[in-house]
Structure formats: structure tokens, C-alpha cells
CSV table of N, CA and C and ligand atoms in Angstrom, one decimal:
chain,number,residue,atom,x,y,z
F,289,MET,N,28.5,129.8,96.6
F,289,MET,CA,28.6,128.9,97.6
F,289,MET,C,28.7,128.1,96.7
F,290,GLN,N,29.3,128.4,95.3
F,290,GLN,CA,30.2,127.4,94.4
F,290,GLN,C,30.8,126.5,94.5
F,291,GLY,N,30.5,124.9,94.7
F,291,GLY,CA,31.1,123.8,95.1
F,291,GLY,C,30.9,123.6,96.4
F,292,ILE,N,30.7,124.4,97.1
F,292,ILE,CA,30.1,124.1,98.4
F,292,ILE,C,29.3,122.9,98.7
F,293,PRO,N,29.2,121.9,98.9
F,293,PRO,CA,27.6,121.0,99.3
F,293,PRO,C,26.5,122.4,100.1
F,294,LYS,N,25.5,122.4,100.2
F,294,LYS,CA,24.4,122.5,100.4
F,294,LYS,C,23.6,121.8,101.7
F,295,ILE,N,23.9,122.3,102.9
F,295,ILE,CA,23.2,121.6,103.7
F,295,ILE,C,21.4,121.2,103.6
F,296,PRO,N,21.5,120.1,103.7
F,296,PRO,CA,20.2,119.7,103.7
F,296,PRO,C,19.2,119.9,104.5
F,297,TYR,N,17.7,120.1,104.8
F,297,TYR,CA,17.0,120.6,105.9
F,297,TYR,C,16.6,119.2,106.1
F,298,PHE,N,17.3,119.8,108.0
F,298,PHE,CA,16.8,118.8,108.7
F,298,PHE,C,16.4,119.5,110.0
F,299,ILE,N,15.8,119.2,110.9
F,299,ILE,CA,15.0,120.2,112.1
F,299,ILE,C,15.9,119.6,112.7
F,300,THR,N,15.9,120.3,113.6
F,300,THR,CA,16.6,120.3,115.0
F,300,THR,C,15.3,119.9,116.8
F,301,SER,N,15.6,118.7,116.6
F,301,SER,CA,14.5,118.7,117.6
F,301,SER,C,13.9,119.6,119.0
F,302,ARG,N,12.7,119.8,119.6
F,302,ARG,CA,12.4,120.9,120.1
F,302,ARG,C,13.3,121.1,121.5
F,303,TYR,N,13.9,119.4,122.0
F,303,TYR,CA,14.3,119.2,123.4
F,303,TYR,C,15.8,119.9,122.6
F,304,ARG,N,16.4,119.6,121.7
F,304,ARG,CA,17.9,119.6,121.8
F,304,ARG,C,17.9,121.1,121.2
F,305,VAL,N,16.7,121.9,120.8
F,305,VAL,CA,16.6,123.4,120.9
F,305,VAL,C,16.6,124.1,121.8
F,306,ALA,N,16.0,123.7,123.2
F,306,ALA,CA,15.9,124.0,124.1
F,306,ALA,C,17.4,124.0,125.2
F,307,THR,N,18.0,122.9,124.6
F,307,THR,CA,20.1,122.6,125.0
F,307,THR,C,20.1,123.8,124.5
F,308,MET,N,20.2,123.6,123.2
F,308,MET,CA,21.2,124.7,122.4
F,308,MET,C,21.1,126.0,123.4
F,309,VAL,N,19.8,126.3,123.6
F,309,VAL,CA,19.6,128.0,124.0
F,309,VAL,C,20.1,127.9,125.7
F,310,GLU,N,20.0,126.5,126.4
F,310,GLU,CA,20.1,126.6,127.7
F,310,GLU,C,21.8,127.1,127.4
F,311,LEU,N,22.5,126.2,126.6
F,311,LEU,CA,24.1,126.0,126.7
F,311,LEU,C,24.7,127.4,125.8
F,312,ALA,N,23.8,127.9,125.4
F,312,ALA,CA,24.5,129.4,124.6
F,312,ALA,C,24.6,130.6,125.9
F,313,ASN,N,23.6,130.5,126.9
F,313,ASN,CA,23.7,131.0,128.1
F,313,ASN,C,23.8,132.6,127.8
F,314,VAL,N,22.1,132.7,126.9
F,314,VAL,CA,22.5,134.2,126.3
F,314,VAL,C,22.4,135.0,127.3
F,315,LYS,N,22.9,136.6,126.9
F,315,LYS,CA,22.7,137.5,127.2
F,315,LYS,C,22.3,139.0,126.6
F,316,PRO,N,21.2,139.9,127.3
F,316,PRO,CA,21.2,140.6,126.2
F,316,PRO,C,22.3,141.8,125.2
F,317,THR,N,23.2,141.8,125.6
F,317,THR,CA,24.0,142.3,124.9
F,317,THR,C,24.7,141.1,123.7
F,318,ASP,N,24.2,140.1,123.6
F,318,ASP,CA,24.8,138.8,122.5
F,318,ASP,C,23.8,139.2,121.5
F,319,ILE,N,24.7,138.8,120.3
F,319,ILE,CA,24.2,138.9,119.0
F,319,ILE,C,24.4,137.6,117.9
F,320,ALA,N,23.6,136.6,117.6
F,320,ALA,CA,24.0,135.6,116.9
F,320,ALA,C,23.6,135.5,115.5
F,321,ALA,N,24.4,134.4,115.0
F,321,ALA,CA,23.9,134.1,113.8
F,321,ALA,C,23.3,132.7,113.4
F,322,ASP,N,22.3,132.4,113.3
F,322,ASP,CA,21.8,130.8,112.6
F,322,ASP,C,22.3,130.7,111.3
F,323,LEU,N,23.1,130.0,111.2
F,323,LEU,CA,23.5,129.6,109.7
F,323,LEU,C,22.8,128.3,109.1
F,324,GLY,N,22.1,128.7,108.6
F,324,GLY,CA,20.9,128.1,107.7
F,324,GLY,C,19.8,127.4,108.6
F,325,SER,N,18.6,128.7,108.8
F,325,SER,CA,17.9,128.6,110.1
F,325,SER,C,16.9,128.1,109.7
F,326,GLY,N,16.6,127.7,108.8
F,326,GLY,CA,15.4,126.8,108.6
F,326,GLY,C,13.9,127.2,108.6
F,327,ASP,N,12.8,126.6,109.4
F,327,ASP,CA,11.9,127.4,109.8
F,327,ASP,C,12.2,128.6,110.9
F,328,GLY,N,13.3,128.4,111.6
F,328,GLY,CA,13.7,129.8,112.9
F,328,GLY,C,13.5,128.8,114.2
F,329,ARG,N,13.2,128.0,114.1
F,329,ARG,CA,13.4,127.4,115.0
F,329,ARG,C,14.4,127.8,116.2
F,330,ILE,N,15.4,127.7,116.3
F,330,ILE,CA,16.7,128.3,116.7
F,330,ILE,C,16.2,129.6,117.6
F,331,SER,N,16.1,130.5,115.8
F,331,SER,CA,16.3,132.1,116.3
F,331,SER,C,15.4,132.2,117.3
F,332,ILE,N,14.2,131.7,116.8
F,332,ILE,CA,12.6,132.3,117.7
F,332,ILE,C,13.3,131.8,119.0
F,333,SER,N,14.1,130.5,119.5
F,333,SER,CA,13.7,130.3,121.0
F,333,SER,C,15.1,131.2,121.4
F,334,LEU,N,16.5,131.8,120.5
F,334,LEU,CA,17.0,132.9,121.2
F,334,LEU,C,16.6,134.1,121.7
F,335,ALA,N,16.1,134.4,120.7
F,335,ALA,CA,15.0,135.6,121.0
F,335,ALA,C,13.9,135.6,122.1
F,336,LYS,N,13.4,134.7,121.8
F,336,LYS,CA,12.6,134.6,123.2
F,336,LYS,C,13.2,134.7,124.5
F,337,ALA,N,14.9,134.1,124.5
F,337,ALA,CA,15.9,133.9,125.7
F,337,ALA,C,16.4,135.6,126.2
F,338,GLY,N,16.0,136.4,125.2
F,338,GLY,CA,16.2,137.9,125.7
F,338,GLY,C,17.8,138.4,124.7
F,339,ILE,N,18.3,138.0,123.7
F,339,ILE,CA,19.1,138.2,123.2
F,339,ILE,C,18.7,139.5,122.4
F,340,LYS,N,19.9,140.1,122.2
F,340,LYS,CA,19.9,141.5,121.8
F,340,LYS,C,19.1,141.1,119.9
F,341,TYR,N,19.8,140.7,119.5
F,341,TYR,CA,19.2,140.3,117.7
F,341,TYR,C,20.0,139.0,117.5
F,342,VAL,N,19.4,138.3,116.5
F,342,VAL,CA,20.0,137.3,115.7
F,342,VAL,C,19.7,137.8,114.4
F,343,ASP,N,20.7,137.3,113.5
F,343,ASP,CA,20.7,137.0,112.1
F,343,ASP,C,20.3,135.9,111.6
F,344,ALA,N,19.2,135.5,110.9
F,344,ALA,CA,18.9,134.1,110.6
F,344,ALA,C,19.4,133.9,108.7
F,345,TYR,N,20.3,133.2,108.8
F,345,TYR,CA,20.8,133.1,107.1
F,345,TYR,C,20.0,132.0,107.2
F,346,GLU,N,19.1,132.3,105.3
F,346,GLU,CA,18.5,130.9,105.2
F,346,GLU,C,18.2,131.3,103.6
F,347,ILE,N,18.6,130.3,102.4
F,347,ILE,CA,18.2,130.8,101.2
F,347,ILE,C,17.3,130.2,100.7
F,348,ASP,N,16.6,129.2,101.4
F,348,ASP,CA,15.7,128.6,101.2
F,348,ASP,C,14.0,129.1,100.9
F,349,ASP,N,13.5,129.8,99.8
F,349,ASP,CA,12.3,130.5,99.9
F,349,ASP,C,11.6,130.2,100.9
F,350,ASN,N,10.7,128.8,100.4
F,350,ASN,CA,9.7,128.6,101.0
F,350,ASN,C,10.3,128.3,103.0
F,351,LEU,N,11.3,128.1,103.4
F,351,LEU,CA,11.4,128.3,104.6
F,351,LEU,C,11.7,129.5,105.4
F,352,ARG,N,11.8,130.4,104.4
F,352,ARG,CA,12.4,131.7,105.1
F,352,ARG,C,10.6,132.4,105.2
F,353,LEU,N,9.9,132.0,104.5
F,353,LEU,CA,8.4,132.4,104.4
F,353,LEU,C,7.5,131.9,105.8
F,354,ILE,N,7.6,130.4,106.0
F,354,ILE,CA,7.5,129.7,107.2
F,354,ILE,C,7.8,130.3,108.1
F,355,ALA,N,9.3,130.5,108.4
F,355,ALA,CA,9.9,131.3,109.6
F,355,ALA,C,9.3,133.2,109.7
F,356,THR,N,8.8,133.3,108.6
F,356,THR,CA,8.2,134.7,108.9
F,356,THR,C,7.2,134.8,109.5
F,357,ASN,N,6.4,133.6,109.2
F,357,ASN,CA,5.0,134.0,109.6
F,357,ASN,C,5.0,133.3,111.3
F,358,LEU,N,6.3,132.1,111.4
F,358,LEU,CA,6.1,131.8,112.7
F,358,LEU,C,6.6,133.1,113.7
F,359,ILE,N,7.5,133.9,112.9
F,359,ILE,CA,8.1,134.9,113.8
F,359,ILE,C,6.7,136.2,114.2
F,360,LYS,N,6.5,136.5,113.1
F,360,LYS,CA,4.9,137.5,113.4
F,360,LYS,C,4.6,136.8,114.4
F,361,LYS,N,3.8,135.6,114.4
F,361,LYS,CA,2.7,135.1,115.1
F,361,LYS,C,3.5,135.3,116.5
F,362,ASP,N,4.7,134.8,116.8
F,362,ASP,CA,5.0,135.2,118.3
F,362,ASP,C,5.8,136.5,118.5
F,363,ASN,N,5.2,137.6,117.4
F,363,ASN,CA,5.4,138.9,117.8
F,363,ASN,C,6.7,139.2,118.3
F,364,ILE,N,7.5,138.8,117.4
F,364,ILE,CA,9.5,138.9,117.5
F,364,ILE,C,9.9,140.0,116.6
F,365,TYR,N,10.7,140.8,117.2
F,365,TYR,CA,11.3,141.9,116.6
F,365,TYR,C,12.8,142.4,116.7
F,366,ASN,N,13.2,141.1,117.2
F,366,ASN,CA,15.1,140.8,117.1
F,366,ASN,C,15.7,139.7,115.9
F,367,ILE,N,14.8,139.6,115.1
F,367,ILE,CA,15.0,138.6,114.4
F,367,ILE,C,15.1,139.2,112.9
F,368,ASN,N,16.3,139.1,112.2
F,368,ASN,CA,16.7,139.3,111.0
F,368,ASN,C,16.8,138.3,110.1
F,369,LEU,N,15.8,138.3,109.4
F,369,LEU,CA,15.7,137.0,108.1
F,369,LEU,C,16.6,137.4,107.2
F,370,LEU,N,17.4,136.6,106.5
F,370,LEU,CA,18.2,136.7,105.4
F,370,LEU,C,18.2,135.9,104.7
F,371,ASN,N,18.2,136.7,103.1
F,371,ASN,CA,18.1,135.5,102.3
F,371,ASN,C,19.4,135.7,101.6
F,372,GLN,N,20.6,134.9,102.5
F,372,GLN,CA,21.9,135.4,101.9
F,372,GLN,C,22.6,133.8,102.2
F,373,ASP,N,23.6,133.5,101.5
F,373,ASP,CA,24.6,132.9,101.6
F,373,ASP,C,25.3,132.7,102.6
F,374,PHE,N,25.3,132.0,104.0
F,374,PHE,CA,26.2,132.6,104.9
F,374,PHE,C,28.2,132.2,104.8
F,375,TRP,N,28.3,131.8,103.7
F,375,TRP,CA,29.9,131.2,103.5
F,375,TRP,C,30.3,132.7,103.1
F,376,THR,N,29.5,133.7,102.5
F,376,THR,CA,29.6,134.8,101.4
F,376,THR,C,29.8,135.9,102.8
F,377,VAL,N,29.1,135.5,103.9
F,377,VAL,CA,29.1,136.8,104.8
F,377,VAL,C,30.5,136.5,106.0
F,378,SER,N,30.9,137.7,106.3
F,378,SER,CA,31.9,137.9,107.6
F,378,SER,C,31.3,137.5,109.0
F,379,LEU,N,31.8,136.6,109.7
F,379,LEU,CA,30.8,136.4,111.2
F,379,LEU,C,31.6,137.0,112.0
F,380,SER,N,32.5,137.8,111.7
F,380,SER,CA,33.4,138.5,112.8
F,380,SER,C,32.4,139.0,114.2
F,381,LYS,N,31.7,140.1,113.3
F,381,LYS,CA,30.5,140.5,114.6
F,381,LYS,C,29.6,139.7,115.9
F,382,TYR,N,29.4,138.5,115.5
F,382,TYR,CA,28.7,137.4,116.3
F,382,TYR,C,29.1,137.2,117.4
F,383,ASN,N,28.5,137.1,118.9
F,383,ASN,CA,29.2,136.1,119.5
F,383,ASN,C,28.7,135.0,120.1
F,384,ILE,N,27.6,135.1,119.3
F,384,ILE,CA,26.8,133.3,119.0
F,384,ILE,C,26.5,132.6,117.8
F,385,ILE,N,26.9,131.7,117.5
F,385,ILE,CA,26.6,131.1,116.3
F,385,ILE,C,26.1,130.0,116.7
F,386,CYS,N,25.3,129.4,116.0
F,386,CYS,CA,24.3,128.2,115.9
F,386,CYS,C,24.5,127.6,114.4
F,387,CYS,N,24.4,126.4,114.3
F,387,CYS,CA,24.4,125.4,113.2
F,387,CYS,C,23.7,123.8,113.0
F,388,TYR,N,23.1,123.5,112.1
F,388,TYR,CA,23.2,122.2,111.9
F,388,TYR,C,24.0,121.9,111.1
F,389,PRO,N,25.3,121.3,111.2
F,389,PRO,CA,26.0,121.2,109.9
F,389,PRO,C,25.5,119.8,109.6
F,390,MET,N,26.7,119.8,108.1
F,390,MET,CA,26.9,118.2,108.1
F,390,MET,C,28.4,118.0,107.6
F,391,PRO,N,28.6,116.1,107.7
F,391,PRO,CA,29.8,116.1,107.8
F,391,PRO,C,30.5,116.6,106.7
F,392,THR,N,30.2,116.7,105.6
F,392,THR,CA,31.0,117.1,104.6
F,392,THR,C,31.6,118.7,104.5
F,393,ILE,N,30.9,119.2,105.4
F,393,ILE,CA,31.3,121.1,105.6
F,393,ILE,C,31.9,121.3,106.7
F,394,MET,N,32.3,120.4,107.7
F,394,MET,CA,33.3,120.6,109.3
F,394,MET,C,34.2,121.0,108.9
F,395,GLY,N,35.4,120.9,107.7
F,395,GLY,CA,36.3,121.1,108.0
F,395,GLY,C,36.3,122.5,107.7
F,396,ARG,N,35.5,122.9,106.5
F,396,ARG,CA,35.4,124.6,106.0
F,396,ARG,C,35.1,125.4,107.0
F,397,LEU,N,33.8,124.9,107.5
F,397,LEU,CA,33.7,125.4,108.6
F,397,LEU,C,34.5,126.2,110.0
F,398,GLU,N,35.0,125.1,110.3
F,398,GLU,CA,36.0,125.4,111.5
F,398,GLU,C,37.0,126.2,110.5
F,399,ARG,N,37.6,126.3,109.8
F,399,ARG,CA,38.7,127.2,109.1
F,399,ARG,C,37.6,128.5,109.2
F,400,LYS,N,36.7,128.9,108.4
F,400,LYS,CA,35.7,130.0,108.2
F,400,LYS,C,35.5,130.5,109.9
F,401,LEU,N,35.1,129.8,111.3
F,401,LEU,CA,35.3,130.3,112.0
F,401,LEU,C,36.6,130.6,113.0
F,402,LYS,N,37.6,129.9,112.3
F,402,LYS,CA,38.6,129.9,112.8
F,402,LYS,C,39.2,131.5,112.6
F,403,GLU,N,39.1,131.6,111.6
F,403,GLU,CA,39.7,132.6,111.0
F,403,GLU,C,38.7,134.3,111.3
F,404,GLU,N,37.6,134.2,111.5
F,404,GLU,CA,36.5,135.4,111.8
F,404,GLU,C,36.3,135.3,113.1
F,405,LEU,N,35.9,134.5,113.9
F,405,LEU,CA,35.3,134.8,115.0
F,405,LEU,C,36.2,135.8,116.3
F,406,GLN,N,35.8,136.0,117.3
F,406,GLN,CA,36.9,136.8,117.9
F,406,GLN,C,36.7,136.1,119.1
F,407,PRO,N,37.7,136.1,119.9
F,407,PRO,CA,37.6,134.8,121.3
F,407,PRO,C,37.0,134.9,122.1
F,408,GLY,N,36.3,134.0,122.4
F,408,GLY,CA,35.4,134.0,123.5
F,408,GLY,C,33.8,133.5,122.8
F,409,THR,N,33.9,133.7,121.7
F,409,THR,CA,32.5,133.6,120.8
F,409,THR,C,32.0,131.8,121.1
F,410,ARG,N,31.0,131.8,121.5
F,410,ARG,CA,30.5,130.6,121.8
F,410,ARG,C,29.4,130.2,120.7
F,411,VAL,N,30.1,129.1,120.1
F,411,VAL,CA,29.8,128.2,118.9
F,411,VAL,C,29.1,126.8,119.2
F,412,LEU,N,27.7,126.6,118.8
F,412,LEU,CA,26.8,125.5,119.2
F,412,LEU,C,26.5,124.6,118.0
F,413,LEU,N,26.4,123.4,118.0
F,413,LEU,CA,26.1,122.5,116.9
F,413,LEU,C,25.6,121.6,117.3
F,414,ASN,N,24.4,121.1,116.4
F,414,ASN,CA,23.5,119.9,116.9
F,414,ASN,C,24.1,118.6,115.6
F,415,TYR,N,24.4,117.9,116.4
F,415,TYR,CA,25.0,116.4,116.2
F,415,TYR,C,26.1,116.5,115.5
F,416,PHE,N,26.8,117.2,114.7
F,416,PHE,CA,28.0,117.1,114.2
F,416,PHE,C,28.6,118.0,114.8
F,417,PRO,N,29.6,116.8,114.8
F,417,PRO,CA,30.9,118.1,116.0
F,417,PRO,C,32.4,118.5,115.1
F,418,PHE,N,33.0,119.3,115.3
F,418,PHE,CA,33.9,119.5,114.5
F,418,PHE,C,35.4,118.8,114.8
F,419,LEU,N,35.8,118.7,113.6
F,419,LEU,CA,36.8,117.7,113.7
F,419,LEU,C,38.2,117.6,114.6
F,420,HIS,N,38.7,119.4,114.9
F,420,HIS,CA,39.7,120.1,115.5
F,420,HIS,C,39.7,120.6,116.8
F,421,TRP,N,38.5,121.2,116.9
F,421,TRP,CA,38.2,122.0,118.2
F,421,TRP,C,37.7,120.9,119.3
F,422,LYS,N,38.2,121.3,120.1
F,422,LYS,CA,37.9,120.5,121.6
F,422,LYS,C,36.4,121.3,122.0
F,423,GLU,N,35.2,120.8,122.4
F,423,GLU,CA,34.2,121.2,122.9
F,423,GLU,C,34.1,121.4,124.5
F,424,GLU,N,33.7,122.5,125.3
F,424,GLU,CA,33.3,122.5,126.1
F,424,GLU,C,32.4,121.8,126.9
F,425,ILE,N,31.5,121.4,126.1
F,425,ILE,CA,30.1,120.9,126.8
F,425,ILE,C,29.5,120.0,126.3
F,426,ILE,N,29.2,119.0,125.9
F,426,ILE,CA,27.9,118.1,125.3
F,426,ILE,C,27.0,118.0,125.7
F,427,LYS,N,25.9,117.9,125.4
F,427,LYS,CA,24.3,117.5,126.0
F,427,LYS,C,23.5,117.2,124.8
F,428,ASP,N,22.6,116.3,125.2
F,428,ASP,CA,21.9,115.8,124.2
F,428,ASP,C,22.2,116.0,122.6
F,429,ASN,N,23.2,115.8,122.5
F,429,ASN,CA,23.9,115.7,121.1
F,429,ASN,C,24.1,117.3,120.3
F,430,ILE,N,23.9,118.2,121.4
F,430,ILE,CA,24.5,119.9,121.3
F,430,ILE,C,26.4,120.0,121.6
F,431,TYR,N,26.9,120.3,120.9
F,431,TYR,CA,28.3,121.1,120.9
F,431,TYR,C,28.4,121.9,121.5
F,432,LEU,N,28.5,122.6,122.4
F,432,LEU,CA,29.3,124.2,122.7
F,432,LEU,C,30.7,124.1,122.8
F,433,TYR,N,31.3,125.0,121.8
F,433,TYR,CA,32.6,125.2,121.5
F,433,TYR,C,33.0,126.7,122.2
F,434,LEU,N,34.2,127.1,122.6
F,434,LEU,CA,34.3,128.7,122.8
F,434,LEU,C,35.7,128.7,121.7
F,435,LYS,N,35.3,129.7,120.8
F,435,LYS,CA,36.3,130.4,120.1
F,435,LYS,C,37.9,130.3,121.1
F,436,LYS,N,39.1,130.4,120.8
F,436,LYS,CA,40.2,130.8,121.5
F,436,LYS,C,41.1,131.7,121.1
U,108,SAM,C1,20.3,121.0,108.8
U,108,SAM,S1,18.7,122.3,108.1
U,108,SAM,C2,18.8,123.2,109.7
U,108,SAM,C3,17.9,123.9,110.0
U,108,SAM,C4,17.5,125.0,111.6
U,108,SAM,N1,18.3,125.4,111.8
U,108,SAM,C5,17.2,123.4,112.2
U,108,SAM,O1,17.9,123.3,113.0
U,108,SAM,O2,16.1,123.5,112.2
U,108,SAM,C6,20.1,123.4,107.5
U,108,SAM,C7,19.7,124.7,106.7
U,108,SAM,O3,20.5,125.4,106.0
U,108,SAM,C8,20.1,126.1,104.8
U,108,SAM,N2,21.0,126.3,104.3
U,108,SAM,C9,22.6,125.3,103.4
U,108,SAM,N3,23.4,126.2,103.4
U,108,SAM,C10,23.1,127.2,103.3
U,108,SAM,C11,24.0,128.7,103.4
U,108,SAM,N4,25.1,128.5,102.5
U,108,SAM,N5,23.6,129.9,103.6
U,108,SAM,C12,22.1,129.8,103.9
U,108,SAM,N6,21.6,129.2,104.8
U,108,SAM,C13,21.5,127.5,104.3
U,108,SAM,C14,18.9,125.1,104.4
U,108,SAM,O4,18.2,125.5,103.6
U,108,SAM,C15,18.4,124.5,105.3
U,108,SAM,O5,17.4,124.8,105.8
């Protein structure tokens, strides 16, 4: 992650998490990447919506601990909580991507997703939109994009 600004911790409010999951239109065959999963709230909601599994990338130890406890409390078995920098992994296998990004990384994130994702992959962003992709839907400041 050298040279890439770290997204600080801000939470997605409960109603926006619900909107994200609604717009994700989860199917039992979907696999998702939660890029910077924080306390796991988005991953947990995707899991409860019936997704196959979620890889939740989070580099903050304390947030991973909080997420671990919440995931255990809800008896969820299809979230892989990963202590891994999402910039260093290929995202090509996922067909849902969720992120609460920040303005200074938008160009880099767009380029990474453009290079790696399969066509039709759903990308859900909270609050900060892409600069060059045309969204399919905006609701409650959640942006849904379909990879072309
Ligand atoms: C804006 S918060 C979003 C938290 C949660 N997804 C939510 O919406 O409530 C961004 C999170 O990304 C994590 N993060 C930042 N850069 C990361 C990276 N390169 N790889 C994995 N996690 C990262 C931060 O520690 C932080 O928890």
C-alpha cells in the first residue's frame, strides 16, 4: 500500500447498508469482496441476504476483532475476514464489490476494477462516486455500477 492513502474509518449507516444490500440483488452463487470491511457490517448483511461467501478485507486489527465477535454472535460461516491490503490482491473472481472509499483513491480504484473485474460485476460505493463510470442507480447516496 506504499504511497496509496489509507481510507480512514467511517461507518456506513445502517439504512445505507440496507440500501447497498438491496441494490446488490444478492444471489446464492454470488461472491463478494468488501474492500475495507471495518466492523463487518456490510459483509454481515450480505451474508444474511444469502450470498455464497464474502471476503472481507480489513487491515486494522481492532476492527477485525470487533468484526470477528459480531460474526460469531450471529453464527455466520460464509465470511472470510482477511488481514490483507486489498490493493495487493486480484479482484477478478468476485461478482460483487462493496466499498466506502474516499476522493483521493477514486481514480486508482476505477483503474484497478476496470482492469480486473469480469463484465457484469456489480460495484457498490457508499457516498463517493467514480469519476468516469456511469452509475446504474443512485439511492440514499449508494452508487451501483455494472462493470462493462
Ligand atoms: C470508510 S471505512 C468503511 C468501513 C465499513 N466498510 C463501513 O462501511 O462501515 C474504510 C475501512 O477500510 C480499511 N482500509 C483502508 N485501506 C485498506 C486497505 N488497503 N486494505 C484493507 N482495508 C483497508 C480501514 O481500516 C477502514 O476500516
